[in-house]
Coordinates of C-alpha atoms in Angstrom, one line a residue:
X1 CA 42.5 12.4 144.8
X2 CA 40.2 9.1 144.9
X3 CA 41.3 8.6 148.6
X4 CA 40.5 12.5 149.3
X5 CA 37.3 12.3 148.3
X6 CA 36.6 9.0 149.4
X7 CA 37.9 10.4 153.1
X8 CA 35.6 13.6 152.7
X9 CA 32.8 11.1 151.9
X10 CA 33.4 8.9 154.9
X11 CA 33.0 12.2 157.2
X12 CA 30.1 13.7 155.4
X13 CA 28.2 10.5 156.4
X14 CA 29.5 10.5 160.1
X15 CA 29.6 13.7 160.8
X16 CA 26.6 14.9 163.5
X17 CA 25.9 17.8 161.6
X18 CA 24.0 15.6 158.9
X19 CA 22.5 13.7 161.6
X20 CA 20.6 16.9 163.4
X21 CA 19.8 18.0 159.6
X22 CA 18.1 14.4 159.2
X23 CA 15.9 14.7 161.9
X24 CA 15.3 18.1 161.3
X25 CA 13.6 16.8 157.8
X26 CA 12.0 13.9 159.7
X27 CA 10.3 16.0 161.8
X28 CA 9.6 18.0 159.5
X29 CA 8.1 14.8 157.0
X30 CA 5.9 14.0 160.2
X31 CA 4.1 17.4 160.6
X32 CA 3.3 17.7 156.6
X33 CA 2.0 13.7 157.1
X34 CA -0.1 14.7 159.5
X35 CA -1.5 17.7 158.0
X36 CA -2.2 16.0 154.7
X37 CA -4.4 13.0 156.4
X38 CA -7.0 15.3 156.3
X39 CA -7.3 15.4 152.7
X40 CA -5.3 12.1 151.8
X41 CA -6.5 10.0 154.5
X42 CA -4.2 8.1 156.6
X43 CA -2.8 5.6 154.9
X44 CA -2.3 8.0 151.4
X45 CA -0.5 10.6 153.7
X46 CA 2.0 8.0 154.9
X47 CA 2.6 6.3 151.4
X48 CA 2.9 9.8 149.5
X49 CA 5.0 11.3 152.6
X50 CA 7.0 8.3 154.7
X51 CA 7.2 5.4 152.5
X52 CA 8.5 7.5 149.2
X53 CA 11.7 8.7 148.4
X54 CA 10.2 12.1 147.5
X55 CA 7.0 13.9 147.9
X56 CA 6.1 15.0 144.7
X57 CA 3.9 18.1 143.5
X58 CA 1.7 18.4 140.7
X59 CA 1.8 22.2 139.8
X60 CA -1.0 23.7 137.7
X61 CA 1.4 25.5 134.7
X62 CA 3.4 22.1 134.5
X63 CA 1.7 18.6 132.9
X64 CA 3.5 16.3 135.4
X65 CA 4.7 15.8 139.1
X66 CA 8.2 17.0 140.3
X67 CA 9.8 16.0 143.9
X68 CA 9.2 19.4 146.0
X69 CA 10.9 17.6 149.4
X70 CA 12.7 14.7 150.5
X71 CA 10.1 11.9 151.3
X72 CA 10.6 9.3 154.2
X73 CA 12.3 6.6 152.6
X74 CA 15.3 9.1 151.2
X75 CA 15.7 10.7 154.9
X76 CA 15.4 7.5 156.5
X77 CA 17.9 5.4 154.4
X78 CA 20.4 8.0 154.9
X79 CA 19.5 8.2 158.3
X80 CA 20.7 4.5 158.7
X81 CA 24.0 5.0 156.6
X82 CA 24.5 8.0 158.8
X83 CA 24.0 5.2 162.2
X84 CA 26.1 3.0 160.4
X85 CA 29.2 5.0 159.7
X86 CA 28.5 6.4 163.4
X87 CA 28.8 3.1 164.1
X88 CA 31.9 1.6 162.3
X89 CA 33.4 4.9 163.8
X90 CA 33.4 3.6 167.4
X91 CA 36.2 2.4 168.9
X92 CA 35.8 -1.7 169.0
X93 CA 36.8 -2.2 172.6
X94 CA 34.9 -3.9 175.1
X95 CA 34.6 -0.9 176.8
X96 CA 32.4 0.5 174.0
X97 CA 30.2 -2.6 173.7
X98 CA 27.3 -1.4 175.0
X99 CA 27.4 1.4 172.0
X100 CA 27.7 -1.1 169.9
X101 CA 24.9 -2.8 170.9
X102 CA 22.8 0.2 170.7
X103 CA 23.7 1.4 167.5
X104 CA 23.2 -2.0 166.6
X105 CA 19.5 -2.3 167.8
X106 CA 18.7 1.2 165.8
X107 CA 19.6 -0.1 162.5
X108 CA 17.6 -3.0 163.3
X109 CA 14.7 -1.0 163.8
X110 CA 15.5 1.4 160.6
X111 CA 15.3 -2.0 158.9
X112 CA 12.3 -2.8 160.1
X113 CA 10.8 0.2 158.6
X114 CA 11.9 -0.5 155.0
X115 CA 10.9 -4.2 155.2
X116 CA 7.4 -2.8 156.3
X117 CA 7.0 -0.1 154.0
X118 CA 8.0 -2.5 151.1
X119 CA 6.2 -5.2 152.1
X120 CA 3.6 -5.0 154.7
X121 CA 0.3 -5.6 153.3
X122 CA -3.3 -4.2 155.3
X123 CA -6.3 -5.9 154.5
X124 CA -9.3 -6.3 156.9
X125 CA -11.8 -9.4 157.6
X126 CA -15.8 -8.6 157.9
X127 CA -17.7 -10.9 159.7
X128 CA -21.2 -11.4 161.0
X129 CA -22.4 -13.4 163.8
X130 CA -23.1 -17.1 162.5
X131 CA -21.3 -16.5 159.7
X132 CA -18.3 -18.1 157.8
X133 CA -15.1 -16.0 156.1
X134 CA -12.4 -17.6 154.4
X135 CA -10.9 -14.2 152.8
X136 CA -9.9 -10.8 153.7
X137 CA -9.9 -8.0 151.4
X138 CA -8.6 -4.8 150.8
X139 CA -9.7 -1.2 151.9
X140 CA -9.9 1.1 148.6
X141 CA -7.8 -2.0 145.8
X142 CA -10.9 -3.5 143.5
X143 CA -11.3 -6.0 141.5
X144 CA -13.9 -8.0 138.8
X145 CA -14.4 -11.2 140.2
X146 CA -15.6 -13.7 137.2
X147 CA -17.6 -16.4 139.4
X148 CA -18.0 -20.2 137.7
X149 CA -21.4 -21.0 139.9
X150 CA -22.5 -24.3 138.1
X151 CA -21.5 -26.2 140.9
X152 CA -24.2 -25.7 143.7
X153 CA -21.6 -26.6 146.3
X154 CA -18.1 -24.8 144.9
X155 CA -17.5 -21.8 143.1
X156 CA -14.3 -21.0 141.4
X157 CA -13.4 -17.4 140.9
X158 CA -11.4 -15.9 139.2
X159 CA -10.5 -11.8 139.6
X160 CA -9.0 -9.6 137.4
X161 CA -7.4 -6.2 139.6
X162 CA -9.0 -3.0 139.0
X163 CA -4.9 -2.0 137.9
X164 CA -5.9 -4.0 134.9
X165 CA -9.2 -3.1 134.1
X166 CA -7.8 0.6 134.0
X167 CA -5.4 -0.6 131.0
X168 CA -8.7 -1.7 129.1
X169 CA -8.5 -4.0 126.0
X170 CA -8.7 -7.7 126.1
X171 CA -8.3 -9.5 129.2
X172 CA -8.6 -13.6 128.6
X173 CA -9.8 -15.3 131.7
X174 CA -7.1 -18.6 132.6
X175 CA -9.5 -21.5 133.1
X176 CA -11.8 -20.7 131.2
X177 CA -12.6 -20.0 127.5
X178 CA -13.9 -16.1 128.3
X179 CA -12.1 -13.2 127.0
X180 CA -13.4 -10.2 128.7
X181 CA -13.4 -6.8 126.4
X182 CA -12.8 -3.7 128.4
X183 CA -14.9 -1.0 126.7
X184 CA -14.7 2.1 130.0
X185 CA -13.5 1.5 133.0
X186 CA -14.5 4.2 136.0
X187 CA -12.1 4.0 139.2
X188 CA -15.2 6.5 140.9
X189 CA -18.7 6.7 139.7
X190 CA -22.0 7.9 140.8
X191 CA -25.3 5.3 139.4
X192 CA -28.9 6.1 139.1
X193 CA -31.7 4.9 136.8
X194 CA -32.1 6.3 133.0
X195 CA -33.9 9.4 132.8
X196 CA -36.0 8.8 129.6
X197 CA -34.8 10.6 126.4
X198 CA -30.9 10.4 127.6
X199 CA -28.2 9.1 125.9
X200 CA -28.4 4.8 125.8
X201 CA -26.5 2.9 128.4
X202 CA -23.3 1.1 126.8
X203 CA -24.3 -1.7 128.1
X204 CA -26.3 -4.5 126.1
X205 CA -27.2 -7.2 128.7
X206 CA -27.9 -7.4 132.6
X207 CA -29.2 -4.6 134.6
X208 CA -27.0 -2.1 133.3
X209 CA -28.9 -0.6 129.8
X210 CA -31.0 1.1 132.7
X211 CA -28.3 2.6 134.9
X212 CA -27.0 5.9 133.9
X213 CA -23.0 6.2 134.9
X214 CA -21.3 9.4 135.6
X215 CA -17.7 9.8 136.3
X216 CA -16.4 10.7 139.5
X217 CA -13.5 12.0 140.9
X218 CA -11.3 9.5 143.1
X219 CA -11.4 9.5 146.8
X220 CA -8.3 8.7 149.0
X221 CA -10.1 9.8 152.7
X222 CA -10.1 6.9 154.7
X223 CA -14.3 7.3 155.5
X224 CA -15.0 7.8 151.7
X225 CA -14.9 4.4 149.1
X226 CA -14.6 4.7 145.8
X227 CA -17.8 3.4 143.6
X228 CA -15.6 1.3 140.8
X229 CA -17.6 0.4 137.5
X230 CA -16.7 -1.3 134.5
X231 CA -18.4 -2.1 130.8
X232 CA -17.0 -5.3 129.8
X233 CA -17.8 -7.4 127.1
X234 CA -18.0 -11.4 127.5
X235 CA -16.5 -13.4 124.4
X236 CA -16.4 -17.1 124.5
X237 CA -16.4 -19.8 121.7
X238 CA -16.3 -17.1 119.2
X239 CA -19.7 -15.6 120.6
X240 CA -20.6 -12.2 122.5
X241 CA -22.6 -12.2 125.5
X242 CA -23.0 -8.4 125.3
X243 CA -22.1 -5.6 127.4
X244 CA -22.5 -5.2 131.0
X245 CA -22.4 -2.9 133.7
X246 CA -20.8 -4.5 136.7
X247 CA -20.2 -1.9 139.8
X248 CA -19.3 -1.8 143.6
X249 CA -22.8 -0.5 143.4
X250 CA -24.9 -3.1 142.2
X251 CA -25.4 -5.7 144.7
X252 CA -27.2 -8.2 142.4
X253 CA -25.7 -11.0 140.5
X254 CA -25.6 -10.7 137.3
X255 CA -24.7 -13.5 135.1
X256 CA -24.4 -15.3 131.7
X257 CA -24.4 -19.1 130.9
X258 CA -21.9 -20.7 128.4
X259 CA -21.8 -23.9 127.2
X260 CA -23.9 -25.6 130.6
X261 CA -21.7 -23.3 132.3
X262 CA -22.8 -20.7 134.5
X263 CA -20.7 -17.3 135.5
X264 CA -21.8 -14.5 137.6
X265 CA -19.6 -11.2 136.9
X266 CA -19.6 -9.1 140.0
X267 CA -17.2 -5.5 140.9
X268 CA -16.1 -6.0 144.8
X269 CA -13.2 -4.7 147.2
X270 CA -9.8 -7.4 146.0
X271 CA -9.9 -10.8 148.2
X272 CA -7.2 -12.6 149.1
X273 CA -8.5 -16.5 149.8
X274 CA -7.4 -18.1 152.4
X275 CA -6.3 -21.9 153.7
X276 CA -8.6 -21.4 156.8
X277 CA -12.0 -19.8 157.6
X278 CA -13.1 -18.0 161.1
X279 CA -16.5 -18.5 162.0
X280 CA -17.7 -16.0 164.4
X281 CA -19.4 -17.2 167.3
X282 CA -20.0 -14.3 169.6
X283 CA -18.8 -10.4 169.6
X284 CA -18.8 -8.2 173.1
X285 CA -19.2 -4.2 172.8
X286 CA -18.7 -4.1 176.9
X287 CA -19.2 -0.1 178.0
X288 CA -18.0 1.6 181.5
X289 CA -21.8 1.3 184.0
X290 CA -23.9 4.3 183.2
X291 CA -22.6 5.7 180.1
X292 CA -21.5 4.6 176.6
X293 CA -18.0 5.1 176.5
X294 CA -16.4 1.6 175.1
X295 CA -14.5 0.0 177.8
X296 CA -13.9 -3.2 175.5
X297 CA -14.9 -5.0 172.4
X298 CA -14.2 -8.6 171.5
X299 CA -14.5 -11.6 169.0
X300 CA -14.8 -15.2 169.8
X301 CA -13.8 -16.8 166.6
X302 CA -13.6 -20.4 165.8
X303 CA -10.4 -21.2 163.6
X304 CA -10.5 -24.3 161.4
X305 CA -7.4 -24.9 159.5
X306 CA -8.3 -28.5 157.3
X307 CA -4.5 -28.3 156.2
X308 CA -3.5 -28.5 160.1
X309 CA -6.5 -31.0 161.1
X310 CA -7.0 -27.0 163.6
X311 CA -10.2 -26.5 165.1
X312 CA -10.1 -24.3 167.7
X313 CA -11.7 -21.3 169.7
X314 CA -10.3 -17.8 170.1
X315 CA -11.1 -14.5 171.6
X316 CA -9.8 -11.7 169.8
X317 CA -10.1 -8.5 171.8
X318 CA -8.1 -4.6 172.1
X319 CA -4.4 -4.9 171.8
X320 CA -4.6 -8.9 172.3
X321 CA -4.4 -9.7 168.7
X322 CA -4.0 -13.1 166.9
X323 CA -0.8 -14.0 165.4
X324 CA -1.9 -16.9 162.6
X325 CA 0.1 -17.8 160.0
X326 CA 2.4 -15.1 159.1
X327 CA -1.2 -12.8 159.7
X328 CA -1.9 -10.6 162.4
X329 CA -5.7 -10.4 163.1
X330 CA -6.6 -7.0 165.3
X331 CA -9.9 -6.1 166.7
X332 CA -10.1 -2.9 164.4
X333 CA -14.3 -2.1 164.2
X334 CA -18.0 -3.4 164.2
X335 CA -21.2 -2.3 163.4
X336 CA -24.5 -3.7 162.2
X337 CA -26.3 -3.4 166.2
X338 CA -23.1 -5.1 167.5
X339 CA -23.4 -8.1 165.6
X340 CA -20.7 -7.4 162.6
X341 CA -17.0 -7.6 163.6
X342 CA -14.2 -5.6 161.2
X343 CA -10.7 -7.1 162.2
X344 CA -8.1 -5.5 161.0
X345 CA -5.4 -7.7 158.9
X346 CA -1.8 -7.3 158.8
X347 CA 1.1 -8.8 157.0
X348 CA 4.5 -7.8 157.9
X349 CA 7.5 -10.6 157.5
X350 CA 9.6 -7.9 159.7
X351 CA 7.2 -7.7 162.5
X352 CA 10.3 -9.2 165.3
X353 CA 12.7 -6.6 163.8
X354 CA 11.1 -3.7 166.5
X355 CA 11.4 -6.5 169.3
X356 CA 14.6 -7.6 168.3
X357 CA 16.1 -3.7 168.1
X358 CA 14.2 -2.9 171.5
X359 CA 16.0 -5.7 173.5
X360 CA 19.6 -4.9 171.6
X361 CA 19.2 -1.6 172.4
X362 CA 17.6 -2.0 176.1
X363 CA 20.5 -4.4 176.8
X364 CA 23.3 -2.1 175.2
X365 CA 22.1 0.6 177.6
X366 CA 22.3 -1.9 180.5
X367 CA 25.7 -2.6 179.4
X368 CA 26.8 0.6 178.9
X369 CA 25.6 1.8 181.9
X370 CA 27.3 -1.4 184.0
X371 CA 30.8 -0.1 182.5
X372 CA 30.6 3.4 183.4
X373 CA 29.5 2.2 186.7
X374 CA 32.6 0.2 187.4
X375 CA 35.0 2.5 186.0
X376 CA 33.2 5.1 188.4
X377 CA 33.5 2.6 191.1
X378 CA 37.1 2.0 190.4
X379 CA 38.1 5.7 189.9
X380 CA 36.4 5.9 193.6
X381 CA 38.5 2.8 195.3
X382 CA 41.5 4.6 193.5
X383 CA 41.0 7.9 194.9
X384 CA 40.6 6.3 198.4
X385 CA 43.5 4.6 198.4
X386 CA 45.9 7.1 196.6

């Protein structure tokens, strides 16, 4: 019985049929994607849509989720055990080696996906003309970034993720003797100044027992940002600092001083610090003569690396990116009257697997195709001498 089921298993995952039903539900996956950007933005479409086992649905009469469809990462991984019994089911001759290869290359790329969905991350690097940038942050992630700024010429920071600040309570700071108190945390929010006669602010201290806070419901479009805002409470030495309103919407420091020490609390997009810094030295926004369609835009960046004793020049321009240590840097966007370049940051450890599958797969075909042509060629000579 084991064996009979373990047989009827075998064919169920090389059988054709479940491969046209797979892509069927792939193509499928790829139109409902698509349709859904428009309200969950690119990248949200492809996380709730490819990069999920299911796509869940929150129905009004029921207080949770449920799975309404397969999502990517279900169709796909049974999309590769599906190539991979296909595989294992060809006949291991050397006549059949440029199948193999093929299939080969295809489960490569399937690979490729799942390393990318698990563990690609996209950030993006802002710079100005002149300026220097040793970090890239993230496009909607936040984070409260608790600054030491006593020394004029360093500052250490330290960041606690907006995934934690939604958790509330008591946060202590490592390094330091602060303990932040979460008292409301608001992953949107809309500011304005204190109408006299409302309600008092929270906050204590800072600029924040003037702001008015309203909630606001979170945006996932990829031209919209969410406005995060949090009331925390400094403790230190036994002693409160207050309340205060930090917010993506406050530009202004805002800080407190402990002890001779200085620390400036400030809500911002999550960084991620890097070993080097670009300086940007020049960006081109070239259009065709006569109109302003873009024909190209560019970054000449200068690269110091201290660790690698690196100082170097590079020019960064459409689909001629730079590959830097395990980071691929994209000319993405600018703005600011052509003097603020957006490169677009992306880490993917599987980045060879598509260039590894292509060649496997573009040499399996060569191969296959080399066989057939002989055997056609023989089968010819045959027939001409028979």
């Amino acid at each position: 019985m084991i064996k009979t089921l373990a047989s009827r298993t075998w064919a169920f995952f090389k059988s054709f049929q479940l491969t046209i039903v797979l892509l069927a539900l792939l193509m499928l996956l790829v139109v409902f994607c698509t349709l859904a950007q428009v309200e969950l933005g690119t990248a949200g479409a492809v996380n709730a849509y490819m990069r999920s086992f299911f796509v869940w649905h929150q129905f009004s009469f029921l207080p949770f989720p449920i799975p309404t469809f397969p999502g990517g990462g279900l169709v796909g991984l049974m999309l590769t055990l599906n190539l991979i019994a296909k595989t294992l089911d060809i006949q291991r001759t050397w006549t059949k080696a440029g199948m193999w290869l093929v299939h080969a290359g295809l489960v490569i790329l399937f690979a490729g996906e799942f390393v990318a969905g698990l563990m690609q991350v996209d950030t993006n690097l802002s710079i100005e003309v002149g300026q220097t940038v040793n970090y890239v942050q993230s496009y909607k992630n936040m984070e409260l970034a608790v600054i030491d700024t006593t020394d004029p010429t360093w500052d250490e920071v330290y960041s606690v993720p907006d995934t934690l600040l939604a958790k509330g309570g008591a946060i202590a700071i490592p390094g330091t003797p602060i303990t932040l108190n979460v008292k409301r945390y608001f992953p949107n929010s809309e500011l304005s100044n204190l109408p006299p006669g409302a309600q008092p602010s929270l906050a204590t201290a800072g600029i924040g027992p003037g702001v008015s806070v309203v909630e606001r419901p979170t945006v996932t479009n990829d031209n919209e940002m969410n406005t995060g805002s949090v009331f925390v409470e400094p403790v230190a030495g036994g002693r409160s600092y207050g309340i205060w309103l930090a917010s993506m919407a406050i530009g202004a420091p805002q800080s407190f001083t402990h002890e001779g020490r200085t620390y400036a609390l400030s809500m911002r997009l999550r960084r991620q610090y890097l070993p080097y810094s670009f300086t940007l030295k020049q960006f081109r926004h070239d259009v065709y003569p006569g109109t302003d369609i873009p024909k190209n835009f560019s970054s000449l960046v200068q690269v110091v690396n201290p660790s690698q004793k690196e100082s170097r020049e590079v020019l960064i321009y459409m689909n001629q990116p730079l590959r830097y240590e395990g980071k691929t840097f994209y000319q993405a966007s600018f703005g600011k009257n052509d003097t603020l370049s957006v490169l677009s940051v992306v880490e993917n450890p599987g980045w060879l697997l598509p260039y590894v599958s292509c060649v496997l797969v573009s040499l399996g075909l060569l191969v296959h195709f080399a066989i057939v042509l002989r055997r056609s060629l023989k089968r010819r000579q045959d027939k001409k001498e028979g």
